[in-house]
PDB file of C-alpha atoms in Angstrom:
ATOM      1  CA  UNK J  11     -32.165  20.985 -27.444  1.00  0.00           C
ATOM      2  CA  UNK J  12     -29.349  21.689 -25.135  1.00  0.00           C
ATOM      3  CA  UNK J  13     -31.412  20.678 -22.038  1.00  0.00           C
ATOM      4  CA  UNK J  14     -32.429  17.329 -23.551  1.00  0.00           C
ATOM      5  CA  UNK J  15     -28.835  16.555 -24.388  1.00  0.00           C
ATOM      6  CA  UNK J  16     -27.811  17.580 -20.878  1.00  0.00           C
ATOM      7  CA  UNK J  17     -30.493  15.457 -19.296  1.00  0.00           C
ATOM      8  CA  UNK J  18     -29.349  12.456 -21.393  1.00  0.00           C
ATOM      9  CA  UNK J  19     -25.749  12.968 -20.356  1.00  0.00           C
ATOM     10  CA  UNK J  20     -26.688  13.370 -16.706  1.00  0.00           C
ATOM     11  CA  UNK J  21     -28.843  10.221 -16.711  1.00  0.00           C
ATOM     12  CA  UNK J  22     -25.923   8.397 -18.278  1.00  0.00           C
ATOM     13  CA  UNK J  23     -23.617   9.598 -15.522  1.00  0.00           C
ATOM     14  CA  UNK J  24     -26.025   8.584 -12.840  1.00  0.00           C
ATOM     15  CA  UNK J  25     -26.314   5.074 -14.449  1.00  0.00           C
ATOM     16  CA  UNK J  26     -22.525   4.847 -14.478  1.00  0.00           C
ATOM     17  CA  UNK J  27     -22.364   5.884 -10.842  1.00  0.00           C
ATOM     18  CA  UNK J  28     -25.139   3.357  -9.902  1.00  0.00           C
ATOM     19  CA  UNK J  29     -23.166   0.697 -11.645  1.00  0.00           C
ATOM     20  CA  UNK J  30     -19.994   1.657  -9.849  1.00  0.00           C
ATOM     21  CA  UNK J  31     -21.621   1.592  -6.450  1.00  0.00           C
ATOM     22  CA  UNK J  32     -23.137  -1.835  -7.115  1.00  0.00           C
ATOM     23  CA  UNK J  33     -19.775  -3.003  -8.489  1.00  0.00           C
ATOM     24  CA  UNK J  34     -17.784  -1.904  -5.475  1.00  0.00           C
ATOM     25  CA  UNK J  35     -20.193  -3.281  -2.866  1.00  0.00           C
ATOM     26  CA  UNK J  36     -20.632  -6.587  -4.667  1.00  0.00           C
ATOM     27  CA  UNK J  37     -16.925  -7.102  -5.307  1.00  0.00           C
ATOM     28  CA  UNK J  38     -16.202  -6.107  -1.704  1.00  0.00           C
ATOM     29  CA  UNK J  39     -18.701  -8.666  -0.209  1.00  0.00           C
ATOM     30  CA  UNK J  40     -17.392 -11.273  -2.675  1.00  0.00           C
ATOM     31  CA  UNK J  41     -13.831 -10.768  -1.455  1.00  0.00           C
ATOM     32  CA  UNK J  42     -14.921 -10.988   2.159  1.00  0.00           C
ATOM     33  CA  UNK J  43     -16.651 -14.222   1.414  1.00  0.00           C
ATOM     34  CA  UNK J  44     -13.710 -15.681  -0.347  1.00  0.00           C
ATOM     35  CA  UNK J  45     -11.513 -14.559   2.609  1.00  0.00           C
ATOM     36  CA  UNK J  46     -13.853 -16.471   4.959  1.00  0.00           C
ATOM     37  CA  UNK J  47     -13.676 -19.600   2.807  1.00  0.00           C
ATOM     38  CA  UNK J  48      -9.955 -19.261   2.709  1.00  0.00           C
ATOM     39  CA  UNK J  49      -9.728 -19.043   6.480  1.00  0.00           C
ATOM     40  CA  UNK J  50     -11.751 -22.249   6.771  1.00  0.00           C
ATOM     41  CA  UNK J  51     -10.100 -24.156   3.954  1.00  0.00           C
ATOM     42  CA  UNK J  52      -6.437 -23.409   4.126  1.00  0.00           C
ATOM     43  CA  UNK J  53      -4.225 -25.816   6.118  1.00  0.00           C
ATOM     44  CA  UNK J  54      -2.082 -23.719   8.643  1.00  0.00           C
ATOM     45  CA  UNK J  55      -1.957 -20.403  10.452  1.00  0.00           C
ATOM     46  CA  UNK J  56       0.321 -18.687   7.997  1.00  0.00           C
ATOM     47  CA  UNK J  57      -1.620 -19.448   4.903  1.00  0.00           C
ATOM     48  CA  UNK J  58      -4.891 -18.584   6.610  1.00  0.00           C
ATOM     49  CA  UNK J  59      -3.315 -15.288   7.527  1.00  0.00           C
ATOM     50  CA  UNK J  60      -2.673 -14.669   3.911  1.00  0.00           C
ATOM     51  CA  UNK J  61      -6.346 -14.913   3.090  1.00  0.00           C
ATOM     52  CA  UNK J  62      -7.478 -13.050   6.162  1.00  0.00           C
ATOM     53  CA  UNK J  63      -5.172 -10.144   5.950  1.00  0.00           C
ATOM     54  CA  UNK J  64      -5.405  -9.471   2.203  1.00  0.00           C
ATOM     55  CA  UNK J  65      -8.765 -10.385   0.849  1.00  0.00           C
ATOM     56  CA  UNK J  66     -10.592  -9.028   3.881  1.00  0.00           C
ATOM     57  CA  UNK J  67      -8.698  -5.752   3.566  1.00  0.00           C
ATOM     58  CA  UNK J  68      -9.551  -5.132  -0.050  1.00  0.00           C
ATOM     59  CA  UNK J  69     -13.139  -6.290   0.525  1.00  0.00           C
ATOM     60  CA  UNK J  70     -13.811  -3.939   3.412  1.00  0.00           C
ATOM     61  CA  UNK J  71     -12.084  -1.171   1.605  1.00  0.00           C
ATOM     62  CA  UNK J  72     -14.217  -1.479  -1.493  1.00  0.00           C
ATOM     63  CA  UNK J  73     -17.414  -1.783   0.575  1.00  0.00           C
ATOM     64  CA  UNK J  74     -16.450   1.465   2.332  1.00  0.00           C
ATOM     65  CA  UNK J  75     -15.691   3.073  -1.064  1.00  0.00           C
ATOM     66  CA  UNK J  76     -19.066   2.032  -2.396  1.00  0.00           C
ATOM     67  CA  UNK J  77     -20.808   3.443   0.643  1.00  0.00           C
ATOM     68  CA  UNK J  78     -18.879   6.693   0.269  1.00  0.00           C
ATOM     69  CA  UNK J  79     -19.827   6.939  -3.410  1.00  0.00           C
ATOM     70  CA  UNK J  80     -23.499   6.182  -2.570  1.00  0.00           C
ATOM     71  CA  UNK J  81     -23.761   9.001  -0.080  1.00  0.00           C
ATOM     72  CA  UNK J  82     -21.794  11.385  -2.153  1.00  0.00           C
ATOM     73  CA  UNK J  83     -23.590  10.866  -5.441  1.00  0.00           C
ATOM     74  CA  UNK J  84     -27.184  10.257  -4.369  1.00  0.00           C
ATOM     75  CA  UNK J  85     -27.469  12.274  -1.128  1.00  0.00           C
ATOM     76  CA  UNK J  86     -24.754  14.878  -1.829  1.00  0.00           C
ATOM     77  CA  UNK J  87     -23.127  14.231   1.485  1.00  0.00           C
ATOM     78  CA  UNK J  88     -19.391  14.150   1.550  1.00  0.00           C
ATOM     79  CA  UNK J  89     -18.496  11.826   4.379  1.00  0.00           C
ATOM     80  CA  UNK J  90     -14.800  12.213   5.112  1.00  0.00           C
ATOM     81  CA  UNK J  91     -14.876   9.627   7.838  1.00  0.00           C
ATOM     82  CA  UNK J  92     -15.227   6.838   5.308  1.00  0.00           C
ATOM     83  CA  UNK J  93     -12.190   8.085   3.502  1.00  0.00           C
ATOM     84  CA  UNK J  94     -10.305   8.150   6.804  1.00  0.00           C
ATOM     85  CA  UNK J  95     -11.543   4.692   7.550  1.00  0.00           C
ATOM     86  CA  UNK J  96     -10.139   3.373   4.192  1.00  0.00           C
ATOM     87  CA  UNK J  97      -6.768   5.067   4.921  1.00  0.00           C
ATOM     88  CA  UNK J  98      -6.542   3.736   8.487  1.00  0.00           C
ATOM     89  CA  UNK J  99      -7.507   0.202   7.291  1.00  0.00           C
ATOM     90  CA  UNK J 100      -4.860   0.403   4.584  1.00  0.00           C
ATOM     91  CA  UNK J 101      -2.213   1.355   7.132  1.00  0.00           C
ATOM     92  CA  UNK J 102      -3.025  -0.984   9.975  1.00  0.00           C
ATOM     93  CA  UNK J 103      -4.145  -4.350   8.463  1.00  0.00           C
ATOM     94  CA  UNK J 104      -0.822  -5.459   7.003  1.00  0.00           C
ATOM     95  CA  UNK J 105       0.854  -4.615  10.273  1.00  0.00           C
ATOM     96  CA  UNK J 106      -1.669  -6.667  12.322  1.00  0.00           C
ATOM     97  CA  UNK J 107      -1.225  -9.559   9.822  1.00  0.00           C
ATOM     98  CA  UNK J 108       2.515  -9.379  10.359  1.00  0.00           C
ATOM     99  CA  UNK J 109       2.217  -9.298  14.166  1.00  0.00           C
ATOM    100  CA  UNK J 110      -0.135 -12.296  14.344  1.00  0.00           C
ATOM    101  CA  UNK J 111       2.248 -14.183  12.057  1.00  0.00           C
ATOM    102  CA  UNK J 112       5.256 -13.262  14.122  1.00  0.00           C
ATOM    103  CA  UNK J 113       3.494 -14.156  17.420  1.00  0.00           C
ATOM    104  CA  UNK J 114       2.519 -17.527  15.942  1.00  0.00           C
ATOM    105  CA  UNK J 115       5.973 -18.315  14.718  1.00  0.00           C
ATOM    106  CA  UNK J 116       7.707 -17.265  17.950  1.00  0.00           C
ATOM    107  CA  UNK J 117       5.349 -19.385  20.015  1.00  0.00           C
ATOM    108  CA  UNK J 118       6.215 -22.419  17.921  1.00  0.00           C
ATOM    109  CA  UNK J 119       3.247 -22.955  15.618  1.00  0.00           C
ATOM    110  CA  UNK J 120       4.423 -25.378  13.035  1.00  0.00           C
ATOM    111  CA  UNK J 121       4.225 -24.819   9.312  1.00  0.00           C
ATOM    112  CA  UNK J 122       2.166 -27.028   7.025  1.00  0.00           C
ATOM    113  CA  UNK J 123       3.757 -30.373   6.199  1.00  0.00           C
ATOM    114  CA  UNK J 124       4.175 -29.541   2.572  1.00  0.00           C
ATOM    115  CA  UNK J 125       6.155 -26.418   3.221  1.00  0.00           C
ATOM    116  CA  UNK J 126       9.280 -26.300   1.179  1.00  0.00           C
ATOM    117  CA  UNK J 127      11.887 -24.380   3.124  1.00  0.00           C
ATOM    118  CA  UNK J 128      12.296 -22.364   6.304  1.00  0.00           C
ATOM    119  CA  UNK J 129      15.159 -19.856   6.335  1.00  0.00           C
ATOM    120  CA  UNK J 130      14.078 -18.304   9.613  1.00  0.00           C
ATOM    121  CA  UNK J 131      14.671 -21.490  11.539  1.00  0.00           C
ATOM    122  CA  UNK J 132      18.277 -21.625  10.322  1.00  0.00           C
ATOM    123  CA  UNK J 133      18.782 -18.004  11.133  1.00  0.00           C
ATOM    124  CA  UNK J 134      17.389 -18.440  14.623  1.00  0.00           C
ATOM    125  CA  UNK J 135      19.635 -21.437  15.191  1.00  0.00           C
ATOM    126  CA  UNK J 136      22.816 -19.897  13.838  1.00  0.00           C
ATOM    127  CA  UNK J 137      22.770 -16.290  14.816  1.00  0.00           C
ATOM    128  CA  UNK J 138      20.317 -15.948  17.701  1.00  0.00           C
ATOM    129  CA  UNK J 139      21.480 -19.233  19.360  1.00  0.00           C
ATOM    130  CA  UNK J 140      17.850 -19.890  19.977  1.00  0.00           C
ATOM    131  CA  UNK J 141      16.269 -23.281  19.194  1.00  0.00           C
ATOM    132  CA  UNK J 142      12.733 -22.875  17.919  1.00  0.00           C
ATOM    133  CA  UNK J 143      10.223 -23.732  20.549  1.00  0.00           C
ATOM    134  CA  UNK J 144       8.691 -27.117  19.766  1.00  0.00           C
TER     135      UNK J 144
ATOM    136  CA  UNK H  16      11.639  18.418   1.512  1.00  0.00           C
ATOM    137  CA  UNK H  17       9.832  19.884   4.526  1.00  0.00           C
ATOM    138  CA  UNK H  18      11.966  23.004   4.316  1.00  0.00           C
ATOM    139  CA  UNK H  19      11.039  23.523   0.627  1.00  0.00           C
ATOM    140  CA  UNK H  20       7.345  23.237   1.299  1.00  0.00           C
ATOM    141  CA  UNK H  21       7.671  25.607   4.266  1.00  0.00           C
ATOM    142  CA  UNK H  22       9.537  28.065   2.059  1.00  0.00           C
ATOM    143  CA  UNK H  23       6.862  27.693  -0.604  1.00  0.00           C
ATOM    144  CA  UNK H  24       4.139  28.501   1.854  1.00  0.00           C
ATOM    145  CA  UNK H  25       6.105  31.510   3.172  1.00  0.00           C
ATOM    146  CA  UNK H  26       6.502  32.775  -0.446  1.00  0.00           C
ATOM    147  CA  UNK H  27       2.739  32.393  -0.955  1.00  0.00           C
ATOM    148  CA  UNK H  28       2.069  34.540   2.105  1.00  0.00           C
ATOM    149  CA  UNK H  29       4.624  37.046   0.840  1.00  0.00           C
ATOM    150  CA  UNK H  30       2.623  37.218  -2.379  1.00  0.00           C
ATOM    151  CA  UNK H  31      -0.547  37.785  -0.485  1.00  0.00           C
ATOM    152  CA  UNK H  32       1.065  40.613   1.532  1.00  0.00           C
ATOM    153  CA  UNK H  33       2.462  42.220  -1.644  1.00  0.00           C
ATOM    154  CA  UNK H  34      -0.980  42.057  -3.324  1.00  0.00           C
ATOM    155  CA  UNK H  35      -2.799  43.174  -0.257  1.00  0.00           C
ATOM    156  CA  UNK H  36      -5.528  40.557  -0.997  1.00  0.00           C
ATOM    157  CA  UNK H  37      -6.127  37.821   1.542  1.00  0.00           C
ATOM    158  CA  UNK H  38      -8.204  35.149  -0.190  1.00  0.00           C
ATOM    159  CA  UNK H  39      -7.485  31.532  -1.157  1.00  0.00           C
ATOM    160  CA  UNK H  40      -7.108  32.433  -4.814  1.00  0.00           C
ATOM    161  CA  UNK H  41      -4.210  34.736  -4.242  1.00  0.00           C
ATOM    162  CA  UNK H  42      -2.638  32.166  -1.919  1.00  0.00           C
ATOM    163  CA  UNK H  43      -2.830  29.588  -4.699  1.00  0.00           C
ATOM    164  CA  UNK H  44      -1.325  32.107  -7.186  1.00  0.00           C
ATOM    165  CA  UNK H  45       1.491  32.920  -4.793  1.00  0.00           C
ATOM    166  CA  UNK H  46       2.068  29.175  -4.162  1.00  0.00           C
ATOM    167  CA  UNK H  47       2.410  28.649  -7.972  1.00  0.00           C
ATOM    168  CA  UNK H  48       4.800  31.548  -8.335  1.00  0.00           C
ATOM    169  CA  UNK H  49       6.810  30.253  -5.339  1.00  0.00           C
ATOM    170  CA  UNK H  50       6.938  26.811  -6.969  1.00  0.00           C
ATOM    171  CA  UNK H  51       8.511  28.355 -10.108  1.00  0.00           C
ATOM    172  CA  UNK H  52      11.037  30.271  -7.934  1.00  0.00           C
ATOM    173  CA  UNK H  53      11.961  27.160  -5.969  1.00  0.00           C
ATOM    174  CA  UNK H  54      12.284  25.203  -9.275  1.00  0.00           C
ATOM    175  CA  UNK H  55      14.685  27.856 -10.606  1.00  0.00           C
ATOM    176  CA  UNK H  56      16.726  27.871  -7.402  1.00  0.00           C
ATOM    177  CA  UNK H  57      16.561  24.001  -6.975  1.00  0.00           C
ATOM    178  CA  UNK H  58      20.382  23.563  -7.041  1.00  0.00           C
ATOM    179  CA  UNK H  59      20.834  25.596  -3.904  1.00  0.00           C
ATOM    180  CA  UNK H  60      18.863  23.226  -1.763  1.00  0.00           C
ATOM    181  CA  UNK H  61      20.341  20.083  -0.206  1.00  0.00           C
ATOM    182  CA  UNK H  62      17.693  17.753  -1.550  1.00  0.00           C
ATOM    183  CA  UNK H  63      15.767  17.247  -4.778  1.00  0.00           C
ATOM    184  CA  UNK H  64      13.029  19.511  -5.986  1.00  0.00           C
ATOM    185  CA  UNK H  65      10.145  18.448  -3.879  1.00  0.00           C
ATOM    186  CA  UNK H  66       7.544  17.889  -6.606  1.00  0.00           C
ATOM    187  CA  UNK H  67       9.681  15.142  -8.051  1.00  0.00           C
ATOM    188  CA  UNK H  68       9.603  13.461  -4.716  1.00  0.00           C
ATOM    189  CA  UNK H  69       5.895  13.937  -4.363  1.00  0.00           C
ATOM    190  CA  UNK H  70       5.455  12.452  -7.830  1.00  0.00           C
ATOM    191  CA  UNK H  71       7.344   9.360  -6.912  1.00  0.00           C
ATOM    192  CA  UNK H  72       5.349   9.116  -3.791  1.00  0.00           C
ATOM    193  CA  UNK H  73       2.099   9.152  -5.808  1.00  0.00           C
ATOM    194  CA  UNK H  74       3.621   6.472  -8.136  1.00  0.00           C
ATOM    195  CA  UNK H  75       4.287   4.333  -5.057  1.00  0.00           C
ATOM    196  CA  UNK H  76       0.663   4.653  -3.999  1.00  0.00           C
ATOM    197  CA  UNK H  77      -0.432   3.491  -7.419  1.00  0.00           C
ATOM    198  CA  UNK H  78       1.941   0.505  -7.311  1.00  0.00           C
ATOM    199  CA  UNK H  79       0.456  -0.320  -3.858  1.00  0.00           C
ATOM    200  CA  UNK H  80      -3.146  -0.306  -5.185  1.00  0.00           C
ATOM    201  CA  UNK H  81      -2.185  -2.376  -8.223  1.00  0.00           C
ATOM    202  CA  UNK H  82      -0.407  -4.978  -6.200  1.00  0.00           C
ATOM    203  CA  UNK H  83      -3.273  -5.124  -3.738  1.00  0.00           C
ATOM    204  CA  UNK H  84      -5.689  -5.998  -6.431  1.00  0.00           C
ATOM    205  CA  UNK H  85      -3.293  -8.517  -8.036  1.00  0.00           C
ATOM    206  CA  UNK H  86      -2.703 -10.187  -4.690  1.00  0.00           C
ATOM    207  CA  UNK H  87      -6.313 -10.528  -4.069  1.00  0.00           C
ATOM    208  CA  UNK H  88      -6.882 -12.181  -7.463  1.00  0.00           C
ATOM    209  CA  UNK H  89      -4.052 -14.579  -6.550  1.00  0.00           C
ATOM    210  CA  UNK H  90      -5.558 -15.456  -3.203  1.00  0.00           C
ATOM    211  CA  UNK H  91      -8.956 -16.051  -4.820  1.00  0.00           C
ATOM    212  CA  UNK H  92      -7.271 -18.399  -7.266  1.00  0.00           C
ATOM    213  CA  UNK H  93      -5.621 -20.439  -4.480  1.00  0.00           C
ATOM    214  CA  UNK H  94      -8.628 -20.545  -2.257  1.00  0.00           C
ATOM    215  CA  UNK H  95     -11.098 -21.607  -4.864  1.00  0.00           C
ATOM    216  CA  UNK H  96      -8.796 -24.230  -6.457  1.00  0.00           C
ATOM    217  CA  UNK H  97     -10.268 -27.712  -5.781  1.00  0.00           C
ATOM    218  CA  UNK H  98      -6.898 -29.148  -4.842  1.00  0.00           C
ATOM    219  CA  UNK H  99      -4.681 -27.518  -2.289  1.00  0.00           C
ATOM    220  CA  UNK H 100      -1.319 -27.869  -4.112  1.00  0.00           C
ATOM    221  CA  UNK H 101       0.442 -24.695  -3.186  1.00  0.00           C
ATOM    222  CA  UNK H 102       3.960 -24.838  -1.781  1.00  0.00           C
ATOM    223  CA  UNK H 103       4.363 -22.479   1.182  1.00  0.00           C
ATOM    224  CA  UNK H 104       7.806 -21.514   2.321  1.00  0.00           C
ATOM    225  CA  UNK H 105       9.785 -19.037   4.395  1.00  0.00           C
ATOM    226  CA  UNK H 106      12.627 -17.318   2.591  1.00  0.00           C
ATOM    227  CA  UNK H 107      15.079 -14.642   3.572  1.00  0.00           C
ATOM    228  CA  UNK H 108      15.532 -11.462   1.570  1.00  0.00           C
ATOM    229  CA  UNK H 109      18.294  -8.984   2.096  1.00  0.00           C
ATOM    230  CA  UNK H 110      17.323  -5.374   1.835  1.00  0.00           C
ATOM    231  CA  UNK H 111      19.352  -2.257   1.117  1.00  0.00           C
ATOM    232  CA  UNK H 112      16.962   0.042   2.970  1.00  0.00           C
ATOM    233  CA  UNK H 113      18.374   1.362   6.264  1.00  0.00           C
ATOM    234  CA  UNK H 114      15.931   3.689   7.915  1.00  0.00           C
ATOM    235  CA  UNK H 115      13.137   2.369  10.045  1.00  0.00           C
ATOM    236  CA  UNK H 116      10.267   3.974   8.214  1.00  0.00           C
ATOM    237  CA  UNK H 117      11.649   2.607   4.930  1.00  0.00           C
ATOM    238  CA  UNK H 118      11.682  -0.941   6.330  1.00  0.00           C
ATOM    239  CA  UNK H 119       8.214  -0.577   7.800  1.00  0.00           C
ATOM    240  CA  UNK H 120       6.861   0.652   4.426  1.00  0.00           C
ATOM    241  CA  UNK H 121       8.618  -2.127   2.552  1.00  0.00           C
ATOM    242  CA  UNK H 122       7.267  -4.821   4.889  1.00  0.00           C
ATOM    243  CA  UNK H 123       3.711  -3.373   4.586  1.00  0.00           C
ATOM    244  CA  UNK H 124       4.006  -3.360   0.793  1.00  0.00           C
ATOM    245  CA  UNK H 125       5.324  -6.987   0.865  1.00  0.00           C
ATOM    246  CA  UNK H 126       2.456  -7.993   3.072  1.00  0.00           C
ATOM    247  CA  UNK H 127      -0.038  -6.722   0.655  1.00  0.00           C
ATOM    248  CA  UNK H 128       1.552  -8.151  -2.428  1.00  0.00           C
ATOM    249  CA  UNK H 129       0.600 -11.433  -4.157  1.00  0.00           C
ATOM    250  CA  UNK H 130       1.183 -14.297  -1.721  1.00  0.00           C
ATOM    251  CA  UNK H 131       3.855 -12.906   0.553  1.00  0.00           C
ATOM    252  CA  UNK H 132       3.673 -11.991   4.166  1.00  0.00           C
ATOM    253  CA  UNK H 133       6.547 -10.743   6.352  1.00  0.00           C
ATOM    254  CA  UNK H 134       7.163 -12.822   9.403  1.00  0.00           C
ATOM    255  CA  UNK H 135      10.217 -11.290  10.955  1.00  0.00           C
ATOM    256  CA  UNK H 136      12.887  -8.629  10.550  1.00  0.00           C
ATOM    257  CA  UNK H 137      16.355  -9.666  11.662  1.00  0.00           C
ATOM    258  CA  UNK H 138      18.010  -7.893  14.543  1.00  0.00           C
ATOM    259  CA  UNK H 139      20.353  -5.814  12.334  1.00  0.00           C
ATOM    260  CA  UNK H 140      17.527  -4.738  10.098  1.00  0.00           C
ATOM    261  CA  UNK H 141      19.199  -6.167   7.080  1.00  0.00           C
ATOM    262  CA  UNK H 142      17.079  -9.168   6.319  1.00  0.00           C
ATOM    263  CA  UNK H 143      13.379  -9.731   6.037  1.00  0.00           C
ATOM    264  CA  UNK H 144      11.888 -13.129   6.476  1.00  0.00           C
ATOM    265  CA  UNK H 145       8.959 -13.609   4.274  1.00  0.00           C
ATOM    266  CA  UNK H 146       6.296 -16.356   4.166  1.00  0.00           C
ATOM    267  CA  UNK H 147       5.295 -17.050   0.605  1.00  0.00           C
ATOM    268  CA  UNK H 148       2.034 -18.738  -0.132  1.00  0.00           C
ATOM    269  CA  UNK H 149       3.160 -20.418  -3.352  1.00  0.00           C
ATOM    270  CA  UNK H 150       6.790 -20.252  -3.938  1.00  0.00           C
ATOM    271  CA  UNK H 151       8.141 -20.567  -7.476  1.00  0.00           C
ATOM    272  CA  UNK H 152      11.793 -19.668  -7.608  1.00  0.00           C
ATOM    273  CA  UNK H 153      13.028 -17.746  -4.597  1.00  0.00           C
ATOM    274  CA  UNK H 154      15.332 -15.649  -6.717  1.00  0.00           C
ATOM    275  CA  UNK H 155      12.498 -14.532  -8.980  1.00  0.00           C
ATOM    276  CA  UNK H 156      10.366 -13.552  -5.998  1.00  0.00           C
ATOM    277  CA  UNK H 157      13.212 -11.522  -4.518  1.00  0.00           C
ATOM    278  CA  UNK H 158      13.975  -9.903  -7.736  1.00  0.00           C
ATOM    279  CA  UNK H 159      10.414  -8.905  -8.376  1.00  0.00           C
ATOM    280  CA  UNK H 160      10.118  -7.384  -4.936  1.00  0.00           C
ATOM    281  CA  UNK H 161      13.414  -5.563  -5.329  1.00  0.00           C
ATOM    282  CA  UNK H 162      12.637  -4.165  -8.703  1.00  0.00           C
ATOM    283  CA  UNK H 163       9.256  -2.853  -7.944  1.00  0.00           C
ATOM    284  CA  UNK H 164       9.090  -1.709  -4.232  1.00  0.00           C
ATOM    285  CA  UNK H 165      12.610  -1.242  -3.091  1.00  0.00           C
ATOM    286  CA  UNK H 166      13.342   0.903  -6.064  1.00  0.00           C
ATOM    287  CA  UNK H 167      10.213   2.950  -5.633  1.00  0.00           C
ATOM    288  CA  UNK H 168      10.967   3.528  -1.866  1.00  0.00           C
ATOM    289  CA  UNK H 169      14.544   4.494  -2.670  1.00  0.00           C
ATOM    290  CA  UNK H 170      13.280   6.918  -5.276  1.00  0.00           C
ATOM    291  CA  UNK H 171      10.999   8.474  -2.643  1.00  0.00           C
ATOM    292  CA  UNK H 172      13.707   8.905  -0.128  1.00  0.00           C
ATOM    293  CA  UNK H 173      16.630   9.942  -2.287  1.00  0.00           C
TER     294      UNK H 173
END
């Protein structure tokens, strides 16, 4: 009796884990796809960077998480490198997005026409005595 | 905080030496007893009891993950909308944070939040310049950043 109940519970758990693995990998690849569409569709460097630096981060992170779960649950292999990869991605990708944006701004890439305001330009003019490179 | 953790480890080793048993279980026991001792003597340290700080750090990580997911949903909405009618802008935000690591953490958090990306930090480290994907009211944006992240970071470092 107990063993039947146990088997039922275990199979439930493994179904849940299968579902989770599939969910993470599908959602991750969906986010990557949407990031790519965003990079193609959006009008200027800065908005493209939004799509690339956020959606791709979460996408790759959830794909890695799905891979980790797959190997841990089905093969019994705890791969700590995947966890480290998630942490490193989490730490570095916002910084790289920031650096690309900053380099673009400082080399004079213009904002989209419909941009509303630009405080940094005023700041550069007033305080840094630096006219923006046009 | 580092001093309190070190003291706790030393107390755990002391417990192991007193019990003359050198296994992980007695280390954990000693660590828990040391935690109780440090909690009782918490007023004699310069900083807060370190578990509180650890707890606020864990809270910060959860805020981070929540905002990351929300920001991705926002991006998906903007990208898949048939008409591109967002209003990008660069706005300035003054920050109360002073130390370098706090500002780095805040700008990483802002970069991963819905529709905002840090472009530049001013020379005196007092102002962040943020590019927003779809700006509503600047004041609202600033207030929401301040209330969630800046408060959490201040809580961690106080």
